[in-house]
């Protein structure tokens, strides 16, 4: 089951869709954005430029801008959260990265600090799927806070 993420607070219908697969053609994620938020596809891929042939017009009816269906394993998913909003070191296991992110958020007084602390606790013994659901919720809040 993919995790449903919302990477913008934008209410516009998406106009562009980008799909990423592994080299073995396993679906990693599919994201939909409007024209104004098209640059976020670059951030999602971690690339410096986007091959425009890789994008397609959004399906009809268009999903809301910022809709992301994430099928990635948790370590890759956390990397993608880190590219979008999560401040975490790239070192360590995914649970260690989340613990470090929570500690940093508390230290800097980040508005997401309490939620990240809860996620770090869930990462200690919870299933990965639960951790990814919680991360998706905080990402949505972070997008609203950033007025993205
Ligand atoms: Zn948008």
Short mmCIF file of N, CA and C and ligand atoms in Angstrom, two decimals:
data_model
loop_
_atom_site.label_atom_id
_atom_site.label_comp_id
_atom_site.label_asym_id
_atom_site.label_seq_id
_atom_site.Cartn_x
_atom_site.Cartn_y
_atom_site.Cartn_z
N UNK A 1 0.85 -1.20 0.00
CA UNK A 1 0.00 0.00 0.00
C UNK A 1 0.88 1.24 0.00
N UNK A 2 0.65 2.16 -0.95
CA UNK A 2 1.45 3.39 -0.93
C UNK A 2 1.03 4.28 0.24
N UNK A 3 1.95 5.11 0.68
CA UNK A 3 1.63 6.15 1.65
C UNK A 3 1.20 7.36 0.84
N UNK A 4 0.06 7.93 1.20
CA UNK A 4 -0.43 9.12 0.51
C UNK A 4 0.17 10.35 1.18
N UNK A 5 0.99 11.07 0.42
CA UNK A 5 1.62 12.29 0.96
C UNK A 5 1.03 13.51 0.27
N UNK A 6 1.13 14.66 0.96
CA UNK A 6 0.66 15.93 0.40
C UNK A 6 1.80 16.93 0.60
N UNK A 7 2.51 17.25 -0.49
CA UNK A 7 3.74 18.04 -0.36
C UNK A 7 3.52 19.53 -0.56
N UNK A 8 2.29 19.94 -0.88
CA UNK A 8 1.95 21.36 -0.93
C UNK A 8 0.65 21.56 -0.17
N UNK A 9 0.36 22.83 0.14
CA UNK A 9 -0.97 23.14 0.69
C UNK A 9 -1.83 23.75 -0.42
N UNK A 10 -1.34 23.67 -1.64
CA UNK A 10 -1.99 24.26 -2.82
C UNK A 10 -3.31 23.53 -3.12
N UNK A 11 -4.33 24.31 -3.45
CA UNK A 11 -5.65 23.71 -3.74
C UNK A 11 -5.88 23.53 -5.23
N UNK A 12 -4.94 23.95 -6.05
CA UNK A 12 -5.14 23.89 -7.50
C UNK A 12 -5.08 22.44 -7.99
N UNK A 13 -5.79 22.16 -9.08
CA UNK A 13 -5.65 20.82 -9.66
C UNK A 13 -4.27 20.66 -10.28
N UNK A 14 -3.72 19.46 -10.20
CA UNK A 14 -2.41 19.19 -10.78
C UNK A 14 -2.49 19.23 -12.30
N UNK A 15 -1.39 19.67 -12.92
CA UNK A 15 -1.31 19.68 -14.38
C UNK A 15 -0.24 18.72 -14.89
N UNK A 16 0.71 18.37 -14.01
CA UNK A 16 1.86 17.55 -14.41
C UNK A 16 2.03 16.37 -13.47
N UNK A 17 2.39 15.23 -14.03
CA UNK A 17 2.61 14.02 -13.25
C UNK A 17 4.00 13.47 -13.55
N UNK A 18 4.70 13.07 -12.51
CA UNK A 18 6.00 12.42 -12.69
C UNK A 18 5.98 11.10 -11.93
N UNK A 19 6.44 10.07 -12.59
CA UNK A 19 6.47 8.73 -12.00
C UNK A 19 7.91 8.25 -11.96
N UNK A 20 8.31 7.68 -10.85
CA UNK A 20 9.66 7.14 -10.71
C UNK A 20 9.61 5.64 -10.42
N UNK A 21 10.44 4.89 -11.16
CA UNK A 21 10.56 3.44 -10.96
C UNK A 21 12.00 3.11 -10.59
N UNK A 22 12.20 1.94 -10.04
CA UNK A 22 13.57 1.42 -9.90
C UNK A 22 14.03 0.95 -11.28
N UNK A 23 15.30 0.59 -11.39
CA UNK A 23 15.80 0.08 -12.66
C UNK A 23 15.08 -1.21 -13.03
N UNK A 24 14.52 -1.92 -12.04
CA UNK A 24 13.77 -3.15 -12.30
C UNK A 24 12.29 -2.86 -12.55
N UNK A 25 11.95 -1.58 -12.79
CA UNK A 25 10.58 -1.14 -13.12
C UNK A 25 9.59 -1.29 -11.98
N UNK A 26 10.09 -1.37 -10.75
CA UNK A 26 9.19 -1.35 -9.61
C UNK A 26 8.82 0.11 -9.33
N UNK A 27 7.53 0.37 -9.15
CA UNK A 27 7.09 1.75 -8.91
C UNK A 27 7.62 2.26 -7.58
N UNK A 28 8.29 3.42 -7.60
CA UNK A 28 8.78 4.04 -6.37
C UNK A 28 7.81 5.12 -5.88
N UNK A 29 7.46 6.03 -6.76
CA UNK A 29 6.47 7.05 -6.38
C UNK A 29 5.88 7.70 -7.62
N UNK A 30 4.71 8.31 -7.41
CA UNK A 30 4.08 9.09 -8.45
C UNK A 30 3.59 10.39 -7.81
N UNK A 31 4.03 11.51 -8.40
CA UNK A 31 3.68 12.82 -7.84
C UNK A 31 2.94 13.67 -8.86
N UNK A 32 2.01 14.51 -8.35
CA UNK A 32 1.21 15.38 -9.20
C UNK A 32 1.34 16.81 -8.69
N UNK A 33 1.63 17.75 -9.57
CA UNK A 33 1.75 19.16 -9.17
C UNK A 33 1.11 20.07 -10.22
N UNK A 34 0.79 21.28 -9.78
CA UNK A 34 0.29 22.30 -10.70
C UNK A 34 1.49 22.99 -11.35
N UNK A 35 1.21 23.89 -12.30
CA UNK A 35 2.30 24.56 -13.01
C UNK A 35 3.19 25.35 -12.04
N UNK A 36 2.56 26.04 -11.09
CA UNK A 36 3.30 26.88 -10.15
C UNK A 36 4.25 26.07 -9.27
N UNK A 37 3.90 24.82 -8.99
CA UNK A 37 4.71 23.99 -8.08
C UNK A 37 5.52 22.94 -8.83
N UNK A 38 5.69 23.15 -10.13
CA UNK A 38 6.39 22.17 -10.95
C UNK A 38 7.84 21.96 -10.47
N UNK A 39 8.44 23.04 -9.94
CA UNK A 39 9.84 22.96 -9.46
C UNK A 39 10.00 21.92 -8.35
N UNK A 40 8.91 21.61 -7.64
CA UNK A 40 9.03 20.65 -6.54
C UNK A 40 9.36 19.25 -7.04
N UNK A 41 9.06 18.99 -8.31
CA UNK A 41 9.41 17.67 -8.87
C UNK A 41 10.93 17.48 -8.90
N UNK A 42 11.63 18.58 -9.14
CA UNK A 42 13.10 18.54 -9.11
C UNK A 42 13.59 18.21 -7.72
N UNK A 43 12.98 18.89 -6.74
CA UNK A 43 13.38 18.66 -5.35
C UNK A 43 13.10 17.21 -4.95
N UNK A 44 11.98 16.68 -5.40
CA UNK A 44 11.61 15.31 -5.08
C UNK A 44 12.61 14.31 -5.65
N UNK A 45 13.05 14.56 -6.86
CA UNK A 45 13.97 13.62 -7.49
C UNK A 45 15.39 13.82 -7.01
N UNK A 46 15.67 15.01 -6.42
CA UNK A 46 17.04 15.30 -6.02
C UNK A 46 17.92 15.58 -7.23
N UNK A 47 17.32 15.93 -8.36
CA UNK A 47 18.08 16.20 -9.59
C UNK A 47 18.23 17.70 -9.78
N UNK A 48 19.22 18.10 -10.56
CA UNK A 48 19.41 19.53 -10.82
C UNK A 48 18.62 19.97 -12.04
N UNK A 49 18.28 19.04 -12.90
CA UNK A 49 17.32 19.38 -13.96
C UNK A 49 16.47 18.17 -14.28
N UNK A 50 15.32 18.48 -14.83
CA UNK A 50 14.33 17.44 -15.04
C UNK A 50 14.17 17.23 -16.54
N UNK A 51 14.32 16.01 -16.95
CA UNK A 51 14.05 15.66 -18.34
C UNK A 51 12.55 15.81 -18.57
N UNK A 52 12.16 16.79 -19.38
CA UNK A 52 10.73 17.08 -19.52
C UNK A 52 9.98 15.90 -20.14
N UNK A 53 10.71 15.02 -20.83
CA UNK A 53 10.04 13.85 -21.39
C UNK A 53 9.58 12.89 -20.29
N UNK A 54 10.15 13.06 -19.09
CA UNK A 54 9.79 12.17 -17.98
C UNK A 54 8.43 12.53 -17.39
N UNK A 55 7.95 13.75 -17.66
CA UNK A 55 6.68 14.16 -17.08
C UNK A 55 5.55 13.93 -18.09
N UNK A 56 4.36 13.81 -17.55
CA UNK A 56 3.17 13.64 -18.38
C UNK A 56 2.11 14.61 -17.89
N UNK A 57 1.12 14.91 -18.73
CA UNK A 57 -0.01 15.69 -18.22
C UNK A 57 -0.69 14.90 -17.10
N UNK A 58 -1.22 15.60 -16.11
CA UNK A 58 -1.90 14.93 -15.00
C UNK A 58 -3.13 14.20 -15.53
N UNK A 59 -3.51 13.11 -14.85
CA UNK A 59 -4.70 12.37 -15.30
C UNK A 59 -5.96 13.21 -15.11
N UNK A 60 -7.03 12.78 -15.75
CA UNK A 60 -8.31 13.46 -15.67
C UNK A 60 -9.30 12.50 -15.03
N UNK A 61 -9.95 12.84 -13.93
CA UNK A 61 -9.89 14.11 -13.22
C UNK A 61 -8.55 14.30 -12.51
N UNK A 62 -8.09 15.53 -12.47
CA UNK A 62 -6.77 15.83 -11.93
C UNK A 62 -6.77 15.71 -10.42
N UNK A 63 -5.74 15.04 -9.89
CA UNK A 63 -5.58 15.05 -8.42
C UNK A 63 -5.21 16.45 -7.97
N UNK A 64 -5.34 16.70 -6.68
CA UNK A 64 -4.94 17.98 -6.13
C UNK A 64 -3.42 18.14 -6.25
N UNK A 65 -2.96 19.36 -6.50
CA UNK A 65 -1.53 19.65 -6.54
C UNK A 65 -0.87 19.17 -5.25
N UNK A 66 0.28 18.52 -5.39
CA UNK A 66 1.03 18.09 -4.22
C UNK A 66 0.76 16.67 -3.79
N UNK A 67 -0.16 16.00 -4.49
CA UNK A 67 -0.47 14.61 -4.15
C UNK A 67 0.70 13.72 -4.56
N UNK A 68 1.15 12.90 -3.61
CA UNK A 68 2.29 12.01 -3.89
C UNK A 68 1.95 10.62 -3.35
N UNK A 69 1.97 9.64 -4.24
CA UNK A 69 1.76 8.25 -3.83
C UNK A 69 3.14 7.63 -3.66
N UNK A 70 3.50 7.37 -2.42
CA UNK A 70 4.87 6.94 -2.12
C UNK A 70 4.92 5.44 -1.83
N UNK A 71 5.61 4.71 -2.69
CA UNK A 71 5.77 3.26 -2.54
C UNK A 71 7.17 2.90 -2.05
N UNK A 72 7.99 3.89 -1.72
CA UNK A 72 9.40 3.63 -1.44
C UNK A 72 9.59 2.90 -0.12
N UNK A 73 10.64 2.07 -0.02
CA UNK A 73 10.99 1.52 1.28
C UNK A 73 11.39 2.66 2.22
N UNK A 74 11.32 2.40 3.52
CA UNK A 74 11.39 3.51 4.48
C UNK A 74 12.70 4.30 4.39
N UNK A 75 13.83 3.65 4.13
CA UNK A 75 15.07 4.43 4.08
C UNK A 75 15.05 5.42 2.91
N UNK A 76 14.54 4.97 1.76
CA UNK A 76 14.44 5.89 0.62
C UNK A 76 13.37 6.95 0.85
N UNK A 77 12.28 6.57 1.50
CA UNK A 77 11.21 7.53 1.77
C UNK A 77 11.74 8.64 2.68
N UNK A 78 12.53 8.28 3.67
CA UNK A 78 13.08 9.29 4.58
C UNK A 78 14.03 10.22 3.82
N UNK A 79 14.81 9.67 2.91
CA UNK A 79 15.64 10.53 2.05
C UNK A 79 14.78 11.54 1.31
N UNK A 80 13.65 11.09 0.82
CA UNK A 80 12.81 12.01 0.04
C UNK A 80 12.14 13.04 0.96
N UNK A 81 11.76 12.64 2.17
CA UNK A 81 11.27 13.63 3.15
C UNK A 81 12.37 14.64 3.44
N UNK A 82 13.60 14.16 3.55
CA UNK A 82 14.72 15.06 3.85
C UNK A 82 14.93 16.06 2.70
N UNK A 83 14.68 15.64 1.48
CA UNK A 83 14.83 16.58 0.37
C UNK A 83 13.73 17.63 0.37
N UNK A 84 12.55 17.28 0.94
CA UNK A 84 11.41 18.19 0.89
C UNK A 84 11.31 19.09 2.11
N UNK A 85 11.55 18.55 3.32
CA UNK A 85 11.28 19.38 4.49
C UNK A 85 12.00 18.91 5.76
N UNK A 86 12.35 17.64 5.85
CA UNK A 86 12.84 17.08 7.11
C UNK A 86 14.34 17.35 7.26
N UNK A 87 14.71 17.94 8.40
CA UNK A 87 16.13 18.19 8.63
C UNK A 87 16.72 17.02 9.40
N UNK A 88 17.50 16.21 8.72
CA UNK A 88 18.07 15.03 9.35
C UNK A 88 19.43 14.74 8.73
N UNK A 89 20.36 14.19 9.52
CA UNK A 89 21.64 13.80 8.93
C UNK A 89 21.44 12.61 8.00
N UNK A 90 22.28 12.49 7.01
CA UNK A 90 22.16 11.37 6.07
C UNK A 90 22.80 10.10 6.65
N UNK A 91 23.47 10.24 7.80
CA UNK A 91 24.18 9.10 8.40
C UNK A 91 23.24 8.29 9.29
N UNK A 92 23.55 7.01 9.44
CA UNK A 92 22.86 6.18 10.42
C UNK A 92 21.67 5.45 9.82
N UNK A 93 21.06 4.61 10.67
CA UNK A 93 19.86 3.89 10.25
C UNK A 93 18.72 4.89 10.15
N UNK A 94 17.61 4.47 9.55
CA UNK A 94 16.49 5.42 9.43
C UNK A 94 15.96 5.82 10.80
N UNK A 95 15.98 4.88 11.76
CA UNK A 95 15.50 5.23 13.11
C UNK A 95 16.43 6.25 13.75
N UNK A 96 17.74 6.08 13.55
CA UNK A 96 18.70 7.04 14.09
C UNK A 96 18.53 8.41 13.43
N UNK A 97 18.27 8.42 12.13
CA UNK A 97 18.07 9.69 11.44
C UNK A 97 16.86 10.44 12.00
N UNK A 98 15.78 9.68 12.30
CA UNK A 98 14.58 10.31 12.83
C UNK A 98 14.80 10.82 14.25
N UNK A 99 15.58 10.07 15.03
CA UNK A 99 15.90 10.52 16.39
C UNK A 99 16.70 11.82 16.32
N UNK A 100 17.67 11.88 15.41
CA UNK A 100 18.47 13.10 15.24
C UNK A 100 17.62 14.26 14.76
N UNK A 101 16.69 13.99 13.86
CA UNK A 101 15.80 15.05 13.34
C UNK A 101 14.94 15.61 14.46
N UNK A 102 14.44 14.72 15.34
CA UNK A 102 13.60 15.17 16.46
C UNK A 102 14.42 16.02 17.43
N UNK A 103 15.64 15.57 17.72
CA UNK A 103 16.50 16.32 18.65
C UNK A 103 16.81 17.71 18.08
N UNK A 104 17.09 17.78 16.80
CA UNK A 104 17.39 19.07 16.18
C UNK A 104 16.16 19.99 16.20
N UNK A 105 14.98 19.41 15.94
CA UNK A 105 13.75 20.21 15.92
C UNK A 105 13.46 20.78 17.31
N UNK A 106 13.73 19.97 18.36
CA UNK A 106 13.53 20.46 19.73
C UNK A 106 14.52 21.60 19.99
N UNK A 107 15.75 21.39 19.59
CA UNK A 107 16.82 22.37 19.83
C UNK A 107 16.52 23.71 19.15
N UNK A 108 16.01 23.65 17.93
CA UNK A 108 15.77 24.88 17.17
C UNK A 108 14.37 25.46 17.41
N UNK A 109 13.57 24.79 18.25
CA UNK A 109 12.22 25.28 18.50
C UNK A 109 11.31 25.15 17.30
N UNK A 110 11.57 24.17 16.47
CA UNK A 110 10.76 23.94 15.28
C UNK A 110 9.32 23.63 15.68
N UNK A 111 8.33 24.22 14.98
CA UNK A 111 6.93 23.95 15.33
C UNK A 111 6.55 22.46 15.20
N UNK A 112 7.33 21.69 14.45
CA UNK A 112 7.02 20.26 14.29
C UNK A 112 7.75 19.39 15.33
N UNK A 113 8.40 20.03 16.32
CA UNK A 113 9.25 19.28 17.25
C UNK A 113 8.49 18.18 18.00
N UNK A 114 7.30 18.50 18.52
CA UNK A 114 6.55 17.50 19.29
C UNK A 114 6.17 16.31 18.41
N UNK A 115 5.72 16.62 17.21
CA UNK A 115 5.32 15.54 16.30
C UNK A 115 6.52 14.69 15.91
N UNK A 116 7.66 15.32 15.70
CA UNK A 116 8.85 14.57 15.32
C UNK A 116 9.35 13.70 16.48
N UNK A 117 9.20 14.19 17.71
CA UNK A 117 9.57 13.40 18.88
C UNK A 117 8.70 12.15 18.96
N UNK A 118 7.42 12.32 18.67
CA UNK A 118 6.50 11.18 18.67
C UNK A 118 6.92 10.17 17.58
N UNK A 119 7.32 10.69 16.43
CA UNK A 119 7.73 9.80 15.33
C UNK A 119 9.01 9.05 15.71
N UNK A 120 9.94 9.74 16.36
CA UNK A 120 11.19 9.08 16.76
C UNK A 120 10.89 7.94 17.73
N UNK A 121 9.91 8.16 18.62
CA UNK A 121 9.52 7.07 19.55
C UNK A 121 8.89 5.92 18.77
N UNK A 122 8.03 6.25 17.82
CA UNK A 122 7.39 5.20 17.01
C UNK A 122 8.43 4.43 16.22
N UNK A 123 9.52 5.11 15.84
CA UNK A 123 10.57 4.47 15.04
C UNK A 123 11.32 3.42 15.85
N UNK A 124 11.29 3.56 17.19
CA UNK A 124 12.01 2.60 18.02
C UNK A 124 11.37 1.22 18.00
N UNK A 125 10.03 1.19 17.98
CA UNK A 125 9.39 -0.12 18.05
C UNK A 125 8.18 -0.28 17.15
N UNK A 126 7.79 0.79 16.49
CA UNK A 126 6.59 0.70 15.64
C UNK A 126 6.92 0.13 14.28
N UNK A 127 5.90 -0.33 13.57
CA UNK A 127 6.14 -0.78 12.20
C UNK A 127 6.49 0.41 11.30
N UNK A 128 7.31 0.14 10.28
CA UNK A 128 7.74 1.19 9.35
C UNK A 128 6.54 1.90 8.72
N UNK A 129 5.49 1.15 8.42
CA UNK A 129 4.32 1.75 7.77
C UNK A 129 3.70 2.83 8.65
N UNK A 130 3.67 2.58 9.96
CA UNK A 130 3.11 3.56 10.89
C UNK A 130 3.99 4.82 10.91
N UNK A 131 5.29 4.63 10.92
CA UNK A 131 6.24 5.76 10.93
C UNK A 131 6.04 6.60 9.67
N UNK A 132 5.85 5.94 8.52
CA UNK A 132 5.68 6.68 7.27
C UNK A 132 4.36 7.45 7.24
N UNK A 133 3.31 6.87 7.84
CA UNK A 133 2.03 7.59 7.93
C UNK A 133 2.19 8.85 8.77
N UNK A 134 2.90 8.72 9.90
CA UNK A 134 3.11 9.87 10.79
C UNK A 134 3.94 10.93 10.08
N UNK A 135 4.98 10.51 9.38
CA UNK A 135 5.82 11.47 8.65
C UNK A 135 5.00 12.23 7.60
N UNK A 136 4.11 11.51 6.93
CA UNK A 136 3.27 12.15 5.91
C UNK A 136 2.40 13.23 6.54
N UNK A 137 1.88 12.95 7.75
CA UNK A 137 1.04 13.95 8.43
C UNK A 137 1.84 15.20 8.77
N UNK A 138 3.06 15.01 9.27
CA UNK A 138 3.87 16.17 9.66
C UNK A 138 4.32 16.94 8.41
N UNK A 139 4.59 16.20 7.33
CA UNK A 139 4.98 16.87 6.08
C UNK A 139 3.87 17.81 5.61
N UNK A 140 2.62 17.37 5.72
CA UNK A 140 1.50 18.21 5.31
C UNK A 140 1.46 19.47 6.16
N UNK A 141 1.65 19.31 7.47
CA UNK A 141 1.66 20.47 8.36
C UNK A 141 2.82 21.40 8.02
N UNK A 142 3.97 20.82 7.67
CA UNK A 142 5.14 21.62 7.33
C UNK A 142 4.89 22.40 6.03
N UNK A 143 4.20 21.79 5.08
CA UNK A 143 3.90 22.47 3.82
C UNK A 143 2.96 23.66 4.07
N UNK A 144 2.00 23.47 4.99
CA UNK A 144 1.08 24.56 5.33
C UNK A 144 1.86 25.69 6.01
N UNK A 145 2.75 25.30 6.96
CA UNK A 145 3.53 26.30 7.70
C UNK A 145 4.45 27.07 6.75
N UNK A 146 4.97 26.40 5.74
CA UNK A 146 5.88 27.05 4.78
C UNK A 146 5.11 27.78 3.69
N UNK A 147 3.78 27.74 3.75
CA UNK A 147 2.92 28.36 2.72
C UNK A 147 3.30 27.90 1.33
N UNK A 148 3.62 26.63 1.23
CA UNK A 148 4.02 26.10 -0.07
C UNK A 148 2.81 25.56 -0.79
ZN1 LIG B 1 0.24 23.93 -6.78
#
